[in-house]
Coordinates of C-alpha atoms and ligand atoms in Angstrom, one line a residue:
X1 CA 0.0 0.0 0.0
X2 CA 1.3 3.5 -0.8
X3 CA 0.7 5.7 2.2
X4 CA -1.4 8.9 1.9
X5 CA 1.1 11.7 1.8
X6 CA 0.5 14.6 4.2
X7 CA 4.0 16.0 4.5
X8 CA 4.0 18.6 1.6
X9 CA 5.6 21.3 3.8
X10 CA 8.6 19.0 4.2
X11 CA 8.8 18.3 0.5
X12 CA 6.4 17.9 -2.4
X13 CA 6.5 15.3 -5.2
X14 CA 8.0 16.7 -8.4
X15 CA 5.3 17.4 -10.9
X16 CA 5.2 15.4 -14.2
X17 CA 5.8 18.6 -16.2
X18 CA 8.8 19.6 -14.0
X19 CA 10.3 16.2 -14.5
X20 CA 9.7 16.3 -18.3
X21 CA 11.3 19.8 -18.6
X22 CA 14.2 18.6 -16.5
X23 CA 14.9 15.7 -18.9
X24 CA 14.2 17.8 -22.1
X25 CA 16.5 20.6 -20.9
X26 CA 19.3 18.3 -19.9
X27 CA 19.2 16.6 -23.3
X28 CA 19.0 19.9 -25.3
X29 CA 21.6 22.0 -23.5
X30 CA 24.8 20.1 -23.1
X31 CA 27.0 23.2 -22.9
X32 CA 28.3 25.0 -19.8
X33 CA 26.8 28.6 -19.9
X34 CA 30.3 30.0 -19.2
X35 CA 31.8 28.3 -22.3
X36 CA 32.5 30.4 -25.3
X37 CA 31.6 27.9 -28.0
X38 CA 28.1 27.7 -29.5
X39 CA 26.8 25.1 -27.1
X40 CA 27.9 27.3 -24.2
X41 CA 26.3 30.3 -25.7
X42 CA 23.0 28.5 -26.3
X43 CA 23.0 27.4 -22.7
X44 CA 23.8 30.9 -21.5
X45 CA 20.9 32.3 -23.6
X46 CA 18.6 29.7 -22.3
X47 CA 19.6 30.5 -18.7
X48 CA 19.0 34.2 -19.3
X49 CA 15.5 33.4 -20.6
X50 CA 14.8 31.3 -17.5
X51 CA 16.0 34.1 -15.2
X52 CA 13.6 36.5 -16.9
X53 CA 10.8 34.0 -16.3
X54 CA 11.6 33.5 -12.6
X55 CA 11.8 37.3 -12.2
X56 CA 8.5 37.8 -13.9
X57 CA 6.8 35.1 -11.8
X58 CA 8.1 36.6 -8.5
X59 CA 7.7 40.3 -9.3
X60 CA 11.5 40.9 -9.5
X61 CA 13.9 42.0 -12.2
X62 CA 16.3 39.5 -13.7
X63 CA 19.3 41.1 -12.0
X64 CA 17.7 40.5 -8.6
X65 CA 17.5 36.7 -9.1
X66 CA 20.3 34.4 -7.9
X67 CA 19.9 30.7 -8.4
X68 CA 21.0 28.7 -5.4
X69 CA 21.1 25.1 -4.1
X70 CA 17.9 25.7 -2.1
X71 CA 16.6 27.9 0.7
X72 CA 19.2 26.8 3.2
X73 CA 21.9 28.2 0.9
X74 CA 19.9 31.3 0.1
X75 CA 19.6 32.0 3.8
X76 CA 23.2 31.2 4.3
X77 CA 24.3 33.8 1.6
X78 CA 22.4 36.5 3.5
X79 CA 23.6 35.5 7.0
X80 CA 27.2 35.0 5.9
X81 CA 27.2 38.4 4.3
X82 CA 26.6 40.0 7.7
X83 CA 29.8 38.4 9.1
X84 CA 31.9 40.6 6.8
X85 CA 30.7 43.8 8.6
X86 CA 33.5 45.7 10.1
X87 CA 31.5 46.9 13.1
X88 CA 29.0 44.3 14.2
X89 CA 25.6 45.7 15.3
X90 CA 22.3 44.2 16.2
X91 CA 20.6 41.4 14.4
X92 CA 16.8 40.9 15.0
X93 CA 15.5 37.4 14.3
X94 CA 12.0 36.1 14.8
X95 CA 12.1 33.1 17.2
X96 CA 10.1 31.0 14.7
X97 CA 12.6 31.1 11.8
X98 CA 13.8 27.9 10.2
X99 CA 17.0 26.3 11.6
X100 CA 19.0 27.5 8.6
X101 CA 18.7 31.0 10.1
X102 CA 18.4 30.2 13.8
X103 CA 21.7 28.3 13.8
X104 CA 23.6 31.4 12.9
X105 CA 23.0 32.7 16.4
X106 CA 26.3 31.4 17.8
X107 CA 28.3 32.5 14.8
X108 CA 26.9 36.0 14.9
X109 CA 27.5 36.2 18.7
X110 CA 31.0 34.9 18.3
X111 CA 31.7 37.8 15.9
X112 CA 30.4 40.3 18.4
X113 CA 26.8 40.8 17.0
X114 CA 24.0 41.5 19.5
X115 CA 21.4 38.9 18.5
X116 CA 17.9 39.5 19.6
X117 CA 15.1 37.0 19.2
X118 CA 11.5 38.2 18.9
X119 CA 8.9 35.8 20.3
X120 CA 5.8 35.0 18.3
X121 CA 2.8 34.4 20.6
X122 CA 0.3 32.3 18.8
X123 CA 2.7 32.1 15.9
X124 CA 2.7 35.8 14.9
X125 CA 5.5 38.4 15.1
X126 CA 4.0 41.9 15.0
X127 CA 5.4 45.1 13.5
X128 CA 5.3 46.6 17.0
X129 CA 7.4 43.8 18.4
X130 CA 10.0 44.4 15.8
X131 CA 9.9 48.2 16.1
X132 CA 10.6 47.9 19.9
X133 CA 13.9 46.1 19.2
X134 CA 15.2 48.4 16.5
X135 CA 18.3 50.3 17.4
X136 CA 20.6 52.7 15.5
X137 CA 23.1 49.9 15.0
X138 CA 20.7 47.3 13.7
X139 CA 22.2 45.6 10.7
X140 CA 19.5 43.1 9.8
X141 CA 15.9 41.9 10.6
X142 CA 14.9 38.4 9.7
X143 CA 11.2 37.4 9.6
X144 CA 9.8 34.5 7.6
X145 CA 6.7 34.9 5.4
X146 CA 4.9 31.7 6.5
X147 CA 5.9 29.6 9.5
X148 CA 6.6 26.0 8.4
X149 CA 5.1 24.4 11.5
X150 CA 2.0 26.5 12.3
X151 CA 1.3 27.9 8.8
X152 CA 0.9 31.4 10.3
X153 CA 1.4 34.3 7.8
X154 CA 3.5 37.2 9.0
X155 CA 2.7 40.8 8.3
X156 CA 5.8 41.4 6.2
X157 CA 4.6 44.6 4.7
X158 CA 3.8 46.0 8.2
X159 CA 7.2 44.9 9.5
X160 CA 8.9 46.5 6.5
X161 CA 7.0 49.7 7.2
X162 CA 8.2 49.7 10.8
X163 CA 11.8 49.1 9.7
X164 CA 11.7 51.8 7.0
X165 CA 10.1 54.3 9.3
X166 CA 12.8 53.8 11.9
X167 CA 15.5 53.7 9.2
X168 CA 14.4 57.2 8.0
X169 CA 15.1 58.6 11.4
X170 CA 18.7 57.3 11.6
X171 CA 19.6 57.3 7.9
X172 CA 21.3 53.9 8.3
X173 CA 20.1 51.1 6.1
X174 CA 18.7 47.9 7.7
X175 CA 18.7 44.7 5.7
X176 CA 15.3 43.0 5.9
X177 CA 15.4 39.4 4.9
X178 CA 12.4 37.2 4.5
X179 CA 12.4 33.4 4.2
X180 CA 9.4 33.0 1.8
X181 CA 9.8 29.3 1.3
X182 CA 6.4 28.2 2.5
X183 CA 4.4 31.0 0.8
X184 CA 4.7 30.0 -2.8
X185 CA 1.6 28.4 -4.2
X186 CA -0.3 29.1 -1.0
X187 CA -0.7 32.9 -1.3
X188 CA 0.2 35.7 -3.7
X189 CA 3.9 36.4 -3.4
X190 CA 5.2 39.5 -5.2
X191 CA 8.5 40.6 -3.9
X192 CA 8.2 44.0 -5.4
X193 CA 5.3 44.7 -3.0
X194 CA 7.0 43.6 0.2
X195 CA 9.8 46.2 0.6
X196 CA 12.3 43.5 1.6
X197 CA 16.0 43.4 0.7
X198 CA 16.2 39.7 0.2
X199 CA 14.1 36.6 0.2
X200 CA 14.6 32.8 -0.1
X201 CA 12.7 30.2 -2.1
X202 CA 13.0 26.5 -2.6
X203 CA 11.9 24.5 -5.6
X204 CA 11.0 21.3 -3.9
X205 CA 8.3 23.0 -1.8
X206 CA 6.3 23.7 -5.0
X207 CA 6.8 20.4 -6.9
X208 CA 10.1 21.4 -8.4
X209 CA 13.4 19.5 -8.0
X210 CA 15.3 19.3 -4.7
X211 CA 18.6 21.0 -4.3
X212 CA 17.5 24.1 -6.3
X213 CA 16.4 27.5 -5.0
X214 CA 16.3 31.2 -5.4
X215 CA 17.7 34.1 -3.6
X216 CA 15.9 37.4 -4.4
X217 CA 18.1 40.3 -3.5
X218 CA 18.1 44.0 -4.2
X219 CA 20.8 46.5 -3.5
X220 CA 23.7 44.1 -4.2
X221 CA 25.2 44.4 -0.7
X222 CA 25.6 40.7 -0.3
X223 CA 28.9 38.7 -0.2
X224 CA 29.5 35.4 -2.0
X225 CA 29.3 32.2 -0.1
X226 CA 31.3 30.3 -2.7
X227 CA 34.0 31.7 -4.9
X228 CA 35.3 30.6 -8.3
X229 CA 33.7 31.2 -11.7
X230 CA 31.7 34.3 -10.6
X231 CA 28.4 32.9 -11.7
X232 CA 25.1 34.2 -10.3
X233 CA 26.3 37.8 -9.9
X234 CA 29.4 36.5 -8.2
X235 CA 27.3 35.4 -5.2
X236 CA 27.1 31.7 -6.0
X237 CA 30.0 30.4 -8.0
X238 CA 29.5 27.0 -9.6
X239 CA 28.2 25.8 -13.0
X240 CA 24.5 26.6 -13.1
X241 CA 22.2 23.5 -13.1
X242 CA 20.1 24.8 -16.0
X243 CA 17.9 21.6 -16.2
X244 CA 17.0 22.0 -12.5
X245 CA 16.4 25.7 -13.0
X246 CA 14.1 25.1 -15.9
X247 CA 12.3 22.4 -14.0
X248 CA 11.8 24.7 -11.1
X249 CA 10.4 27.4 -13.3
X250 CA 7.9 24.9 -14.9
X251 CA 6.7 24.0 -11.4
X252 CA 6.5 27.6 -10.4
X253 CA 4.6 28.6 -13.5
X254 CA 2.1 25.7 -13.0
X255 CA 1.6 26.5 -9.3
X256 CA 1.0 30.2 -9.9
X257 CA -1.2 29.8 -13.0
X258 CA -3.7 27.9 -10.8
X259 CA -3.2 29.8 -7.6
X260 CA -6.8 30.8 -6.9
X261 CA -8.2 27.3 -7.5
X262 CA -5.4 25.8 -5.4
X263 CA -6.1 28.2 -2.5
X264 CA -9.9 27.5 -2.7
X265 CA -9.3 23.8 -2.7
X266 CA -6.9 24.0 0.2
X267 CA -9.3 26.2 2.2
X268 CA -12.0 23.7 1.6
X269 CA -9.8 20.7 2.7
X270 CA -8.7 22.7 5.8
X271 CA -12.3 23.3 6.9
X272 CA -13.2 19.6 6.3
X273 CA -10.1 18.5 8.4
X274 CA -11.1 20.8 11.3
X275 CA -14.8 19.8 11.1
X276 CA -13.9 16.1 11.1
X277 CA -11.6 16.5 14.1
X278 CA -14.0 18.7 16.1
X279 CA -15.9 15.8 17.8
X280 CA -12.7 14.3 19.2
X281 CA -11.9 16.0 22.5
X282 CA -8.6 14.1 22.5
X283 CA -7.3 16.4 19.7
X284 CA -6.4 20.1 20.0
X285 CA -5.6 22.5 17.2
X286 CA -2.1 24.0 17.7
X287 CA -2.2 26.0 14.5
X288 CA -4.7 28.9 14.5
X289 CA -8.1 27.8 13.3
X290 CA -9.1 28.6 9.8
X291 CA -12.0 30.7 11.0
X292 CA -9.8 32.8 13.3
X293 CA -8.7 36.4 12.5
X294 CA -4.9 35.7 12.0
X295 CA -3.5 35.0 8.6
X296 CA -2.8 31.3 7.9
X297 CA -2.0 29.2 4.9
X298 CA -4.6 26.5 4.8
X299 CA -2.3 23.6 3.8
X300 CA -0.3 23.5 7.0
X301 CA -2.1 22.4 10.2
X302 CA -0.4 21.3 13.4
X303 CA -2.5 19.5 16.0
X304 CA -1.8 17.7 19.3
X305 CA -3.0 14.6 21.0
X306 CA -1.9 15.5 24.5
X307 CA -0.1 12.6 26.3
X308 CA 0.9 10.9 23.1
X309 CA 4.5 11.8 22.1
X310 CA 4.7 13.2 18.5
X311 CA 7.2 10.5 17.4
X312 CA 4.9 7.7 18.7
X313 CA 1.8 9.0 17.0
X314 CA 3.7 9.8 13.8
X315 CA 4.8 6.2 13.7
X316 CA 1.4 4.8 14.4
X317 CA -0.1 6.9 11.6
X318 CA 2.6 5.7 9.2
X319 CA 1.9 2.1 10.1
X320 CA -1.8 2.7 9.2
X321 CA -0.9 4.4 6.0
X322 CA -0.3 8.1 6.5
X323 CA 2.9 10.2 6.2
X324 CA 2.7 13.1 8.6
X325 CA 5.4 15.0 10.4
X326 CA 6.3 15.3 14.0
X327 CA 6.8 19.0 14.2
X328 CA 8.9 20.0 11.2
X329 CA 10.7 17.4 9.1
X330 CA 13.4 20.0 8.3
X331 CA 14.4 19.9 11.9
X332 CA 14.1 16.2 12.8
X333 CA 17.8 15.9 13.2
X334 CA 17.8 18.5 15.9
X335 CA 16.2 17.0 19.0
X336 CA 13.4 19.0 20.5
X337 CA 13.7 21.7 17.8
X338 CA 10.0 21.6 17.0
X339 CA 9.2 21.9 20.6
X340 CA 11.5 24.9 21.0
X341 CA 9.8 26.6 18.1
X342 CA 6.3 26.0 19.6
X343 CA 7.5 27.2 23.0
X344 CA 8.4 30.5 21.2
X345 CA 4.8 30.6 20.1
X346 CA 3.6 30.1 23.7
X347 CA 2.3 26.6 23.1
X348 CA 2.3 24.6 26.3
X349 CA 5.1 21.9 26.7
X350 CA 2.4 19.2 26.9
X351 CA 1.0 20.2 23.5
X352 CA 4.4 20.9 22.0
X353 CA 5.7 17.4 22.8
X354 CA 2.7 15.8 21.1
X355 CA 2.4 18.1 18.1
X356 CA 1.9 16.6 14.7
X357 CA 2.1 18.6 11.5
X358 CA -0.3 17.7 8.7
X359 CA 0.4 19.4 5.3
X360 CA -1.2 18.7 2.0
X361 CA -1.1 19.7 -1.6
X362 CA -3.3 20.4 -4.6
X363 CA -4.0 16.8 -5.5
X364 CA -5.0 15.8 -1.9
X365 CA -8.7 14.7 -2.0
X366 CA -11.5 15.4 0.5
X367 CA -11.8 11.6 1.1
X368 CA -8.2 11.4 2.0
X369 CA -8.3 14.3 4.5
X370 CA -11.5 12.9 6.0
X371 CA -9.9 9.5 6.4
X372 CA -6.8 11.1 8.0
X373 CA -8.9 13.1 10.5
X374 CA -11.1 10.1 11.4
X375 CA -8.0 8.0 11.9
X376 CA -6.2 10.6 14.0
X377 CA -9.4 11.0 16.2
X378 CA -10.0 7.3 16.7
X379 CA -6.3 6.4 17.3
X380 CA -5.9 9.3 19.8
X381 CA -9.0 8.0 21.7
X382 CA -7.7 4.4 21.9
X383 CA -4.1 5.5 22.8
X384 CA -5.6 7.8 25.4
X385 CA -7.5 4.9 27.0
X386 CA -4.3 2.8 27.0
X387 CA -2.2 5.5 28.7
X388 CA -5.0 6.2 31.3
X389 CA -5.2 2.5 32.2
X390 CA -1.4 2.3 33.0
Ligands
LIG1 N1 13.0 27.7 5.2 C1 11.8 27.1 5.5 C2 10.8 28.0 6.1 C3 11.6 25.8 5.3 O1 10.4 25.2 5.6 C4 12.7 25.0 4.7 C5 12.4 23.6 4.5 O2 13.1 22.7 4.6 C6 13.9 25.6 4.4 C7 14.0 27.0 4.7 C8 15.0 24.9 3.8 O3 14.8 24.7 2.5 P1 15.8 23.8 1.6 O4 15.4 22.4 1.8 O5 15.5 24.2 0.2 O6 17.2 24.0 2.0

């Protein structure tokens, strides 16, 4: 039996078109875009067309698009760039960022930066919370667009406004970085409307290939992470994986061309999921409810069956035929990471230790989500009876 897949926020299956484009491009363009012969020039021309496409789809200009090996690398280029500052200042990071940002804390501190974490009660960082922490020596603010565990959407425009207002009083620029990985295909993302300095994207979150991503950057103040051939505006040296880039663009194009339908479908599935779970008092919603006032993406929903450890419940569900995630799959190698993130959102330790993330995609069906909800409800009841009997 093939398990029902409810772990799209960890990674999504490559779409058929993305796979086809990968193969077609790899076969058609054998040259290295840096080579001077015809095959190289053809590849360079193709790459330029793809860059224009990416830029158009994200609301950027081609010079602002840097292809990377994924969002971890995009985040790393931005964070590493800060380390070159002669006089380290303050770095403000939301406490619910992905580990690829949070783990820079010690490096920043070892270089003399003052790292300040902003908590996110209920999963939200507010412009006011950020404004309170801004100082004249602030170098960077990092707030993600959509949290990968709770699905909460952050007020990036509001935060940018707070930063720019403060910046105007000091005349010193503050780099605003946004990890936008979980937003693509779930909401409109137009970088030109966000007033951010950089943003990270990852192809495998929207049915493109793994190991491919985008760094949007404006202002060109960043430093290279890798050095060599000077590719990607000199920020990411290394031969460009044009087949993967074309496959990513195909996936991006498909996702965005059906965006409204996809959002409507996801909203419907989310409501069904919550309705089906409602009769089970053994299950609590950890993510904000879909009828609440805070912004959420519908396709990520974390729930908790208190008293049943996440890892145990995840395993039980897998044995029955469902792939879900205990907290965030991206952090499963870091013990308790999911729990730390949820603590920053003021989720109780009991709920955090039993949190399960359900995330779905555009081809998930209503029957599948009903079956998952029923199974979660019934299993939590029988597990609850067992633990009470001990
Ligand atoms: N940022 C967020 C919010 C994520 O959910 C992930 C997921 O893994 C990443 C960054 C890392 O992305 P990648 O796997 O492309 O390195």
